Structure formats: C-alpha cells, structure tokens
Tab-separated table of C-alpha atoms and ligand atoms in Angstrom:
chain	number	residue	atom	x	y	z
A	1	MET	CA	-28.290	-8.356	2.010
A	2	PRO	CA	-30.224	-5.162	0.595
A	3	THR	CA	-27.778	-4.369	-2.350
A	4	THR	CA	-28.952	-0.796	-2.534
A	5	SER	CA	-28.395	0.542	0.897
A	6	PHE	CA	-25.213	-1.383	0.811
A	7	ARG	CA	-24.251	0.231	-2.479
A	8	GLN	CA	-24.896	3.594	-0.733
A	9	GLN	CA	-22.827	2.580	2.505
A	10	ILE	CA	-19.826	1.659	0.659
A	11	PRO	CA	-18.092	4.760	0.944
A	12	ARG	CA	-18.608	4.856	4.996
A	13	LEU	CA	-17.660	1.091	5.196
A	14	ARG	CA	-14.299	1.917	3.119
A	15	LEU	CA	-13.517	4.937	4.786
A	16	ALA	CA	-14.010	3.263	8.560
A	17	ILE	CA	-11.389	0.461	7.345
A	18	GLN	CA	-8.825	2.556	5.901
A	19	LEU	CA	-9.350	4.541	9.340
A	20	SER	CA	-8.762	1.523	11.434
A	21	PHE	CA	-5.759	0.527	9.700
A	22	LEU	CA	-4.520	3.981	9.551
A	23	THR	CA	-4.973	4.326	13.824
A	24	PHE	CA	-3.336	1.202	13.807
A	25	THR	CA	-0.434	2.269	11.953
A	26	LEU	CA	-0.215	5.388	13.758
A	27	TRP	CA	-0.264	3.736	17.047
A	28	MET	CA	2.405	1.310	16.017
A	29	GLY	CA	4.872	4.018	14.592
A	30	TRP	CA	4.465	5.697	18.334
A	31	GLN	CA	5.427	1.864	19.632
A	32	PHE	CA	8.295	1.862	17.386
A	33	TYR	CA	9.395	5.426	18.167
A	34	LEU	CA	9.392	3.977	21.990
A	35	PHE	CA	11.277	0.962	21.289
A	36	TYR	CA	13.499	3.123	19.411
A	37	GLN	CA	13.867	5.553	22.281
A	38	TRP	CA	14.583	2.313	24.140
A	39	THR	CA	17.239	1.407	21.963
A	40	ARG	CA	19.278	4.916	22.474
A	41	ASP	CA	18.717	4.523	26.355
A	42	LEU	CA	15.990	7.281	26.812
A	43	ALA	CA	13.161	5.621	27.517
A	44	PRO	CA	11.786	2.395	29.179
A	45	TYR	CA	11.535	-0.547	27.206
A	46	THR	CA	8.456	-1.031	24.902
A	47	PRO	CA	8.337	-4.133	22.617
A	48	ARG	CA	8.775	-3.595	18.825
A	49	PRO	CA	5.906	-4.047	17.007
A	50	ALA	CA	6.707	-6.559	13.885
A	51	ALA	CA	4.105	-4.823	11.509
A	52	VAL	CA	6.442	-1.967	11.594
A	53	GLU	CA	8.294	-3.596	8.709
A	54	GLY	CA	5.573	-3.533	6.614
A	55	PHE	CA	7.197	-0.175	5.777
A	56	LEU	CA	10.361	-1.996	4.334
A	57	PRO	CA	8.938	-3.065	0.779
A	58	ILE	CA	12.620	-3.408	-0.738
A	59	GLY	CA	13.851	-5.655	1.898
A	60	ALA	CA	10.189	-7.572	1.335
A	61	LEU	CA	11.347	-8.128	-2.280
A	62	VAL	CA	14.901	-9.440	-1.550
A	63	SER	CA	13.435	-11.727	0.886
A	64	LEU	CA	10.647	-12.898	-1.527
A	65	LYS	CA	13.275	-13.685	-4.236
A	66	ARG	CA	15.000	-15.943	-1.529
A	67	LEU	CA	11.672	-17.336	-0.777
A	68	VAL	CA	11.413	-18.024	-4.472
A	69	LEU	CA	14.809	-19.605	-4.995
A	70	THR	CA	15.440	-21.253	-1.912
A	71	GLY	CA	11.936	-22.096	-0.039
A	72	TYR	CA	13.679	-19.823	2.944
A	73	PHE	CA	11.140	-17.664	4.747
A	74	ASP	CA	13.106	-14.492	6.334
A	75	GLN	CA	13.334	-14.648	9.691
A	76	ALA	CA	14.931	-11.184	10.706
A	77	HIS	CA	11.997	-9.578	8.942
A	78	PRO	CA	9.384	-12.167	8.631
A	79	ALA	CA	6.423	-9.636	9.057
A	80	GLY	CA	7.696	-7.913	6.381
A	81	LEU	CA	7.354	-10.384	3.843
A	82	THR	CA	3.747	-11.504	5.074
A	83	ILE	CA	2.517	-8.420	4.551
A	84	PHE	CA	3.851	-7.772	1.265
A	85	LEU	CA	2.932	-11.763	0.553
A	86	ALA	CA	-0.525	-10.350	1.852
A	87	ALA	CA	-0.855	-7.494	-0.768
A	88	LEU	CA	0.087	-9.399	-3.562
A	89	THR	CA	-2.087	-11.876	-2.820
A	90	LEU	CA	-5.060	-8.834	-2.708
A	91	GLY	CA	-3.519	-7.781	-6.067
A	92	LEU	CA	-4.127	-10.240	-7.882
A	93	LEU	CA	-7.366	-11.843	-6.127
A	94	ALA	CA	-9.063	-8.202	-5.321
A	95	ARG	CA	-7.612	-5.762	-7.927
A	96	LYS	CA	-5.375	-3.493	-5.511
A	97	GLY	CA	-7.599	-3.911	-2.752
A	98	PHE	CA	-4.532	-3.378	-0.666
A	99	CYS	CA	-4.467	0.226	-1.973
A	100	GLY	CA	-8.087	1.014	-1.662
A	101	TRP	CA	-8.777	-0.097	1.215
A	102	ILE	CA	-5.882	-0.765	3.611
A	103	CYS	CA	-2.799	1.153	3.134
A	104	PRO	CA	-2.195	4.086	5.299
A	105	VAL	CA	-0.777	5.915	2.861
A	106	GLY	CA	-3.790	5.697	0.388
A	107	THR	CA	-6.139	6.632	3.334
A	108	VAL	CA	-4.393	9.884	3.978
A	109	SER	CA	-3.720	10.524	-0.045
A	110	ASN	CA	-7.467	9.940	-0.060
A	111	LEU	CA	-7.933	12.108	2.770
A	112	VAL	CA	-5.790	14.994	1.316
A	113	GLU	CA	-7.773	14.570	-2.430
A	114	GLN	CA	-10.949	14.912	0.210
A	115	LEU	CA	-10.108	17.875	1.844
A	116	SER	CA	-8.545	19.558	-1.999
A	117	THR	CA	-12.012	18.679	-3.405
A	118	ARG	CA	-13.670	20.692	-0.687
A	119	LEU	CA	-11.534	23.761	-1.551
A	120	LYS	CA	-11.966	23.205	-4.745
A	121	ILE	CA	-7.884	23.120	-5.394
A	122	LEU	CA	-7.806	20.206	-7.481
A	123	VAL	CA	-6.450	20.939	-10.990
A	124	THR	CA	-6.696	18.676	-14.029
A	125	LEU	CA	-3.712	17.306	-15.657
A	126	PRO	CA	-3.556	18.004	-19.554
A	127	GLY	CA	-3.986	14.574	-21.008
A	128	TRP	CA	-0.656	14.690	-22.639
A	129	LEU	CA	0.949	14.735	-19.199
A	130	ASN	CA	-0.913	11.647	-17.777
A	131	LEU	CA	0.723	8.930	-19.559
A	132	PRO	CA	4.867	10.171	-19.020
A	133	LEU	CA	3.807	11.241	-15.492
A	134	LEU	CA	1.963	7.306	-15.114
A	135	SER	CA	4.761	5.691	-16.521
A	136	LEU	CA	7.303	7.056	-13.333
A	137	LYS	CA	6.083	4.394	-11.022
A	138	TYR	CA	6.576	1.668	-13.717
A	139	LEU	CA	10.267	3.102	-14.217
A	140	LEU	CA	10.606	2.665	-10.887
A	141	LEU	CA	9.047	-0.493	-10.390
A	142	ALA	CA	11.439	-1.590	-13.305
A	143	PHE	CA	14.865	-0.175	-11.805
A	144	PHE	CA	13.929	-2.501	-8.562
A	145	GLY	CA	12.862	-5.238	-10.679
A	146	TYR	CA	16.088	-5.208	-12.096
A	147	LEU	CA	18.590	-4.680	-9.348
A	148	ILE	CA	16.797	-7.391	-7.149
A	149	ILE	CA	14.701	-9.846	-9.488
A	150	TRP	CA	17.305	-9.559	-12.381
A	151	ASN	CA	20.563	-8.773	-11.432
A	152	MET	CA	21.035	-9.510	-7.684
A	153	PRO	CA	22.713	-13.452	-7.148
A	154	LEU	CA	21.466	-15.806	-4.228
A	155	GLU	CA	24.871	-14.964	-2.255
A	156	ALA	CA	24.215	-11.251	-2.642
A	157	ILE	CA	20.916	-11.764	-1.053
A	158	LYS	CA	22.418	-13.845	1.625
A	159	GLY	CA	24.862	-11.575	2.686
A	160	PHE	CA	22.672	-8.508	2.393
A	161	MET	CA	19.686	-10.452	4.738
A	162	ALA	CA	22.693	-11.127	6.995
A	163	SER	CA	24.147	-7.507	7.482
A	164	PRO	CA	23.451	-5.221	10.321
A	165	TYR	CA	22.309	-2.813	7.617
A	166	TYR	CA	19.346	-5.228	6.897
A	167	LEU	CA	18.852	-6.423	10.236
A	168	SER	CA	18.495	-2.480	11.291
A	169	ALA	CA	16.343	-1.313	8.411
A	170	ASP	CA	13.392	-0.559	10.661
A	171	GLY	CA	15.540	1.566	12.796
A	172	ARG	CA	16.644	3.097	9.277
A	173	MET	CA	13.600	3.822	8.158
A	174	LEU	CA	12.321	5.646	11.407
A	175	LEU	CA	15.530	7.965	11.205
A	176	PHE	CA	15.042	8.782	7.789
A	177	PHE	CA	11.762	10.127	8.988
A	178	LEU	CA	12.987	11.852	11.988
A	179	GLU	CA	16.213	13.413	10.545
A	180	PRO	CA	15.626	13.740	6.803
A	181	GLY	CA	18.214	15.209	5.205
A	182	PRO	CA	17.641	18.738	3.149
A	183	LEU	CA	17.102	16.538	-0.260
A	184	THR	CA	14.432	14.154	1.618
A	185	LEU	CA	13.170	17.027	2.900
A	186	THR	CA	12.417	19.260	-0.140
A	187	ILE	CA	11.151	16.057	-2.288
A	188	THR	CA	8.810	15.408	0.824
A	189	LEU	CA	7.415	18.941	0.577
A	190	ALA	CA	7.205	19.181	-2.886
A	191	ILE	CA	5.178	15.529	-3.180
A	192	ILE	CA	2.556	17.214	0.254
A	193	LEU	CA	2.581	20.430	-2.147
A	194	ILE	CA	1.710	18.693	-5.389
A	195	SER	CA	-0.428	16.218	-3.711
A	196	LEU	CA	-2.742	18.970	-2.589
A	197	ILE	CA	-3.801	19.939	-6.114
A	198	VAL	CA	-3.294	17.143	-8.329
A	199	ARG	CA	-5.375	14.090	-6.958
A	200	ASN	CA	-3.430	11.245	-5.210
A	201	PHE	CA	-0.073	12.184	-6.999
A	202	TRP	CA	2.122	9.737	-5.080
A	203	CYS	CA	-0.077	6.961	-5.351
A	204	ARG	CA	-0.932	7.752	-8.960
A	205	PHE	CA	2.512	8.538	-10.452
A	206	LEU	CA	5.415	7.694	-7.967
A	207	CYS	CA	4.631	4.620	-5.887
A	208	PRO	CA	6.312	1.073	-7.926
A	209	TYR	CA	4.530	-0.624	-4.692
A	210	GLY	CA	1.165	0.243	-5.905
A	211	ALA	CA	2.716	-0.310	-9.629
A	212	LEU	CA	3.103	-4.260	-9.072
A	213	LEU	CA	0.053	-4.238	-7.148
A	214	GLY	CA	-1.828	-2.991	-9.953
A	215	LEU	CA	-0.123	-5.335	-13.053
A	216	LEU	CA	-1.250	-8.137	-10.833
A	217	ALA	CA	-4.774	-6.597	-10.580
A	218	TYR	CA	-4.659	-6.561	-14.151
A	219	ILE	CA	-4.384	-10.289	-14.914
A	220	GLY	CA	-6.590	-10.942	-11.529
A	221	PRO	CA	-10.162	-11.932	-12.427
A	222	VAL	CA	-12.046	-9.141	-10.663
A	223	ALA	CA	-13.314	-6.264	-12.765
A	224	ILE	CA	-15.845	-3.428	-12.955
A	225	LYS	CA	-18.309	-3.382	-15.368
A	226	ARG	CA	-20.247	-0.822	-16.566
A	227	ASP	CA	-23.609	-1.909	-18.089
A	228	GLU	CA	-24.181	0.567	-21.332
A	229	GLY	CA	-27.735	0.064	-21.248
A	230	LEU	CA	-28.134	1.631	-18.082
A	231	CYS	CA	-25.761	4.374	-18.104
A	232	SER	CA	-27.161	8.102	-18.365
A	233	GLN	CA	-23.606	9.515	-18.872
A	234	CYS	CA	-23.955	11.657	-15.744
A	235	GLN	CA	-20.243	11.025	-15.687
A	236	GLN	CA	-20.590	11.166	-11.745
A	237	CYS	CA	-18.384	8.086	-11.571
A	238	SER	CA	-15.669	9.279	-13.230
A	239	ARG	CA	-15.629	12.681	-11.521
A	240	ILE	CA	-15.490	10.740	-8.034
A	241	CYS	CA	-12.660	7.908	-9.236
A	242	PRO	CA	-9.525	8.365	-7.081
A	243	ALA	CA	-7.524	6.767	-10.017
A	244	ASP	CA	-9.005	9.376	-12.106
A	245	ILE	CA	-10.186	6.502	-14.768
A	246	PRO	CA	-12.826	8.263	-17.285
A	247	VAL	CA	-15.564	5.415	-15.961
A	248	HIS	CA	-18.303	6.505	-17.694
A	249	GLY	CA	-16.448	5.734	-21.354
A	250	LYS	CA	-15.519	1.990	-20.529
A	251	VAL	CA	-17.319	-0.921	-20.651
A	252	ALA	CA	-14.923	-3.202	-18.354
A	253	ILE	CA	-12.311	-1.768	-16.213
A	254	ARG	CA	-9.512	-3.807	-16.268
A	255	ASN	CA	-7.157	-0.826	-15.510
A	256	PRO	CA	-4.063	-1.009	-13.329
A	257	GLU	CA	-4.778	1.904	-11.774
A	258	CYS	CA	-8.413	0.685	-10.739
A	259	LEU	CA	-8.236	0.515	-6.590
A	260	GLY	CA	-11.432	-1.601	-6.358
A	261	CYS	CA	-12.402	1.341	-4.394
A	262	LEU	CA	-16.031	0.781	-5.370
A	263	GLU	CA	-16.675	4.425	-5.354
A	264	CYS	CA	-18.008	4.827	-9.008
A	265	THR	CA	-20.568	1.808	-8.040
A	266	ALA	CA	-21.868	3.888	-4.874
A	267	ILE	CA	-22.245	6.950	-6.684
A	268	CYS	CA	-23.960	5.784	-9.672
A	269	PRO	CA	-27.606	6.675	-9.861
A	270	GLU	CA	-28.258	3.287	-11.630
A	271	GLN	CA	-28.411	0.615	-9.776
A	272	GLU	CA	-26.177	-2.624	-11.248
A	273	CYS	CA	-24.923	-0.086	-13.655
A	274	PRO	CA	-21.374	-0.178	-12.880
A	275	GLN	CA	-20.925	-3.577	-10.833
A	276	VAL	CA	-18.216	-5.888	-9.779
A	277	THR	CA	-17.513	-9.104	-11.851
A	278	ALA	CA	-15.073	-12.187	-11.359
A	279	CYS	CA	-14.439	-14.048	-14.213
A	280	ASN	CA	-16.856	-12.226	-16.144
A	281	LYS	CA	-19.514	-13.270	-13.842
A	282	PRO	CA	-21.299	-10.576	-11.880
A	283	MET	CA	-20.770	-10.758	-8.051
A	284	ALA	CA	-22.212	-9.149	-5.147
A	285	MET	CA	-20.658	-5.576	-4.158
A	286	TRP	CA	-20.240	-6.843	-0.503
A	287	MET	CA	-18.012	-10.037	-1.528
A	288	LEU	CA	-15.246	-7.428	-2.461
A	289	PRO	CA	-14.501	-5.774	0.921
A	290	LEU	CA	-15.264	-8.965	2.440
A	291	ALA	CA	-12.708	-10.907	0.643
A	292	ILE	CA	-10.109	-8.070	1.061
A	293	ILE	CA	-10.701	-8.534	5.076
A	294	VAL	CA	-10.524	-12.038	4.895
A	295	ILE	CA	-8.075	-12.508	2.810
A	296	TYR	CA	-5.507	-9.854	4.358
A	297	GLY	CA	-6.596	-11.217	7.813
A	298	SER	CA	-6.510	-15.023	7.266
A	299	ILE	CA	-2.493	-13.915	6.155
A	300	TYR	CA	-2.218	-12.011	9.171
A	301	LEU	CA	-3.400	-15.001	11.359
A	302	TRP	CA	-1.445	-17.904	9.379
A	303	ALA	CA	1.465	-15.996	9.946
A	304	GLN	CA	1.040	-15.396	14.061
A	305	LEU	CA	0.242	-19.221	14.185
A	306	THR	CA	3.088	-20.541	12.307
A	307	GLY	CA	5.778	-18.160	13.516
A	308	HIS	CA	6.068	-15.895	10.459
A	309	TRP	CA	5.205	-12.891	12.110
A	310	GLN	CA	7.635	-12.494	14.932
A	311	GLY	CA	11.751	-12.572	13.801
A	312	ASN	CA	14.081	-14.346	15.893
A	313	LEU	CA	16.302	-11.435	17.044
A	314	SER	CA	14.999	-10.589	20.648
A	315	ASP	CA	14.542	-6.885	21.035
A	316	GLY	CA	17.931	-7.150	23.432
A	317	ALA	CA	19.911	-8.198	20.596
A	318	LEU	CA	18.236	-5.664	18.235
A	319	LYS	CA	19.035	-2.982	20.451
A	320	MET	CA	22.767	-4.195	20.642
A	321	ILE	CA	22.823	-3.684	16.826
A	322	TYR	CA	21.330	-0.283	16.683
A	323	GLN	CA	23.537	0.579	19.401
A	324	LYS	CA	26.225	-0.654	17.492
A	325	PHE	CA	25.562	0.434	13.706
A	326	LEU	CA	22.647	3.194	13.853
A	327	HIS	CA	23.376	4.627	17.125
A	328	ALA	CA	27.275	4.712	17.233
A	329	PRO	CA	28.908	8.038	16.163
B	401	SF4	S1	-0.107	3.143	-4.248
B	401	SF4	FE1	1.520	3.065	-2.833
B	401	SF4	S2	1.077	4.279	-1.324
B	401	SF4	FE2	-0.412	4.258	-2.631
B	401	SF4	S3	-2.019	3.195	-1.584
B	401	SF4	FE3	-0.952	1.724	-2.936
B	401	SF4	S4	0.677	0.695	-2.174
B	401	SF4	FE4	-0.108	2.713	-0.633
B	402	SF4	S1	-22.377	7.426	-12.725
B	402	SF4	FE1	-23.577	5.645	-13.669
B	402	SF4	S2	-25.019	6.501	-14.836
B	402	SF4	FE2	-23.672	8.135	-14.303
B	402	SF4	S3	-22.381	7.976	-16.161
B	402	SF4	FE3	-21.564	6.264	-14.208
B	402	SF4	S4	-21.856	4.457	-14.827
B	402	SF4	FE4	-23.337	6.000	-16.178
B	403	SF4	S1	-12.902	2.552	-11.184
B	403	SF4	FE1	-14.321	2.794	-9.439
B	403	SF4	S2	-13.362	1.021	-8.394
B	403	SF4	FE2	-11.637	1.667	-9.579
B	403	SF4	S3	-10.712	2.896	-8.530
B	403	SF4	FE3	-12.572	4.235	-10.140
B	403	SF4	S4	-13.724	4.281	-8.382
B	403	SF4	FE4	-12.787	3.247	-7.697
C-alpha cells in the first residue's frame, strides 16, 4: 500500500466512516421514533432497533458490573452492553478509536468544529482554564464509578435491571429528547452555543464515556510518536488536532485525550514524522482504522451470532411496559 497517498487520504476516509455511522444512527433514531409512536398507538408497527441501546451507557455500566460479578449477560438490553464492551475494547487496543472514528456525537462535534474553523469563530482557551475544564469529565466519571461500581450492591443491581424503569430506559431516553424540561433545554442550548466557539467542548470537557475510553487508551499499546529529527516545527499538527494536544512539542502521545484520529499524521509535511506505534514499534498507518473497524465489526457479529444483541422482551411486551410506566398519565 503506498504510504504517502494513504496518509493524505486519511481525513477523507475518517469522514466517510464517521458519516456512515452517523447516517446509520439517524436512520436508527427514526426507526425507534416510529416504534415509540407505535407503542402509543399513533403509528403502524415498526420493529425496535436494538442498536438504540448504545445510548444507554449508564445502564451498560450497571450490567457490566453484573457481568463481571456473576457472568450474567444482560438479556433486556444486551446490545447496549455489547456496544459498551466494543468501545472499551477499542479504548484498550486502538486508542479512543470509538470517539475518533465511530461515535455519532463525536462526528457532529467534529463537523461543528470544522464549521467554526471556517467561520473563524473558535476561541483559544487560556492555559490555566484547560486543566479545571478537563477534570470535569473525570469528576463525572468518578461520580458514576462511585455510585455504580463502588456503591451499588449486587442485589440492588438485579432489582434495578428487573425494574420497569430500566426495561423502558430507551423510551425514557427518547422522551428526554422529545420533551425536554426547561433545565435540560437550557443546558443543551448552552452546550451547543459554547461548542460553536470552543472546539469539541462536550467531548473534551464533559463526556464521562470519553474519559473512561481515554484512561484505557492511556494504558493501551498504541501511541502516536513524533520523530524530532524530521520535524520542522511548523505546528500544523497541533493546529489540526481536535483534542487540542500540542503535538509539535511531544515525542510520544499517550495522552488520554488523543482520539487516534490520525489528522496530525495526515497534515504533516514530513512523511513518517508523527507515526503510529504499537508497543513502541512503528506500525503502518492504515492498520489503525482497519483494526477499529475489524474489532468493532467482529464484536457486533459475535453478538448477533450468539444471541447477545436482541433482548429477550418482545416488542409487544415492551409496548405494554411503555404503556403502563411511560405513557400512563
Ligand atoms: S467523548 Fe463521548 S461523545 Fe465525544 S466522541 Fe467520545 S464517547 Fe462520543
Ligand atoms: S506537522 Fe510535522 S513537521 Fe510540522 S510540527 Fe507537526 S510533526 Fe513537526
Ligand atoms: S494527537 Fe493526532 S491522532 Fe491524537 S487526537 Fe491529535 S490529531 Fe488526532
């Protein structure tokens, strides 16, 4: 494979992969909306897409704890746990590949960033503000970790996972977006407005999911390494980095913020100046996106083939639960 041309094509390849997942997510969201309307007797039947459970990360963390403690794989929202496990595996083996290449929220955030860059409205935060802001997502992660991993006993987990609240969690999540309260609306609008001027604001500072993946990436084998001998200090890599990492001043980037997006390697005028390494050995650049797709796709296929994707509740049973606990006045 010709390394130079592939390197230049990385941003396009990444965008294509990101847009594919984003398109799938939008289609899935629409299907789930139709299903939701069916549960309200307002639309014809549409099957519930299991992938919607990817938007239930807290439920997935609860079921992960139960899986670790008992070996029981959640049967109510197995796709949510599968997606969570796939993202964690990527975090460990392919940096924050889930954030950089797959997550639809990250994709929207990147698109907004590109728009703001073109409009020249992005602001650079003062250095002293970076650390307190960066710590926010870790504080949120610690909060959920304390609540669920540390403080939630097994019996409480079992009770929670059998509760109508958990069983209808996907419907509740949709309702949260369809009928947001004033506080939700205000916070969402504030985050959107801030994201227009502060690069990837949600992902960099607030998302606890990304924080967890970053910690895994930090101990994982993959890093970006800059060859100081080849570097001309043009700083293009630092300017393009969506995580705002000063790439030009680092030798090895193991930073938990690094998405493994490879934008720095693509823009660098020097071939093989920043390059991808695994266990400190250089690896071909194309291997990272390939690994991300293969790992993610394999876990999805495994889940489909082994009954870890579709939940054990029929759509009819879910409709009854929704009607009793979600739609009832
Ligand atoms: S930080 Fe969170 S929202 Fe952003 S790409 Fe990663 S998982 Fe998605
Ligand atoms: S883009 Fe390449 S040459 Fe320029 S500062 Fe970054 S690593 Fe060095
Ligand atoms: S350091 Fe390079 S690979 Fe990591 S987030 Fe920044 S641009 Fe992407």
